[in-house]
Amino acid sequence: MVQNSYSSGAGSKCVEVATDAASVHERDPKDTTQPARAVPPAAWTAFIDFSIVQAL
């Protein structure tokens, strides 16, 4: 898993992300008892693109 080095001061807005050929896995590092969520790469790309537009 990779955690973004840029986060809120309290670290409350971080996610960890890992990829393989078939999926992108995301999880909340504050609750490691929950499994990572896996989505197809195209869905992850659409989510990131949407997030960027919403942030503008």
GROMACS .gro file of C-alpha atoms in nm:
model
   56
    1MET     CA    1   0.000   0.000   0.000
    2VAL     CA    2   0.109   0.355  -0.068
    3GLN     CA    3   0.005   0.646   0.150
    4ASN     CA    4   0.011   0.998   0.014
    5SER     CA    5   0.272   1.212   0.184
    6TYR     CA    6   0.033   1.510   0.172
    7SER     CA    7  -0.244   1.483   0.427
    8SER     CA    8  -0.427   1.689   0.681
    9GLY     CA    9  -0.234   1.778   0.994
   10ALA     CA   10  -0.422   1.516   1.193
   11GLY     CA   11  -0.384   1.256   0.919
   12SER     CA   12  -0.760   1.216   0.906
   13LYS     CA   13  -0.794   1.242   0.528
   14CYS     CA   14  -0.555   0.972   0.410
   15VAL     CA   15  -0.614   0.654   0.219
   16GLU     CA   16  -0.372   0.380   0.124
   17VAL     CA   17  -0.374   0.257  -0.235
   18ALA     CA   18  -0.222  -0.050  -0.400
   19THR     CA   19  -0.256  -0.166  -0.759
   20ASP     CA   20  -0.218  -0.485  -0.956
   21ALA     CA   21  -0.294  -0.564  -1.319
   22ALA     CA   22  -0.666  -0.618  -1.257
   23SER     CA   23  -0.765  -0.378  -0.980
   24VAL     CA   24  -0.695  -0.086  -0.751
   25HIS     CA   25  -0.719  -0.156  -0.378
   26GLU     CA   26  -0.799   0.126  -0.135
   27ARG     CA   27  -0.832   0.127   0.242
   28ASP     CA   28  -0.855   0.357   0.540
   29PRO     CA   29  -0.528   0.327   0.736
   30LYS     CA   30  -0.708   0.428   1.057
   31ASP     CA   31  -0.928   0.116   1.041
   32THR     CA   32  -0.710  -0.172   0.926
   33THR     CA   33  -0.966  -0.423   1.057
   34GLN     CA   34  -1.168  -0.353   0.742
   35PRO     CA   35  -1.057  -0.508   0.414
   36ALA     CA   36  -0.932  -0.299   0.126
   37ARG     CA   37  -1.194  -0.217  -0.134
   38ALA     CA   38  -1.104  -0.330  -0.486
   39VAL     CA   39  -1.227  -0.160  -0.803
   40PRO     CA   40  -1.136  -0.191  -1.171
   41PRO     CA   41  -0.868   0.055  -1.285
   42ALA     CA   42  -1.116   0.238  -1.512
   43ALA     CA   43  -1.350   0.299  -1.217
   44TRP     CA   44  -1.061   0.432  -1.006
   45THR     CA   45  -0.957   0.667  -1.288
   46ALA     CA   46  -1.315   0.794  -1.320
   47PHE     CA   47  -1.328   0.853  -0.943
   48ILE     CA   48  -1.001   1.048  -0.945
   49ASP     CA   49  -1.109   1.255  -1.247
   50PHE     CA   50  -1.440   1.335  -1.075
   51SER     CA   51  -1.260   1.429  -0.753
   52ILE     CA   52  -1.029   1.668  -0.936
   53VAL     CA   53  -1.321   1.842  -1.107
   54GLN     CA   54  -1.509   1.874  -0.776
   55ALA     CA   55  -1.204   2.028  -0.608
   56LEU     CA   56  -1.175   2.306  -0.866
   0.00000   0.00000   0.00000
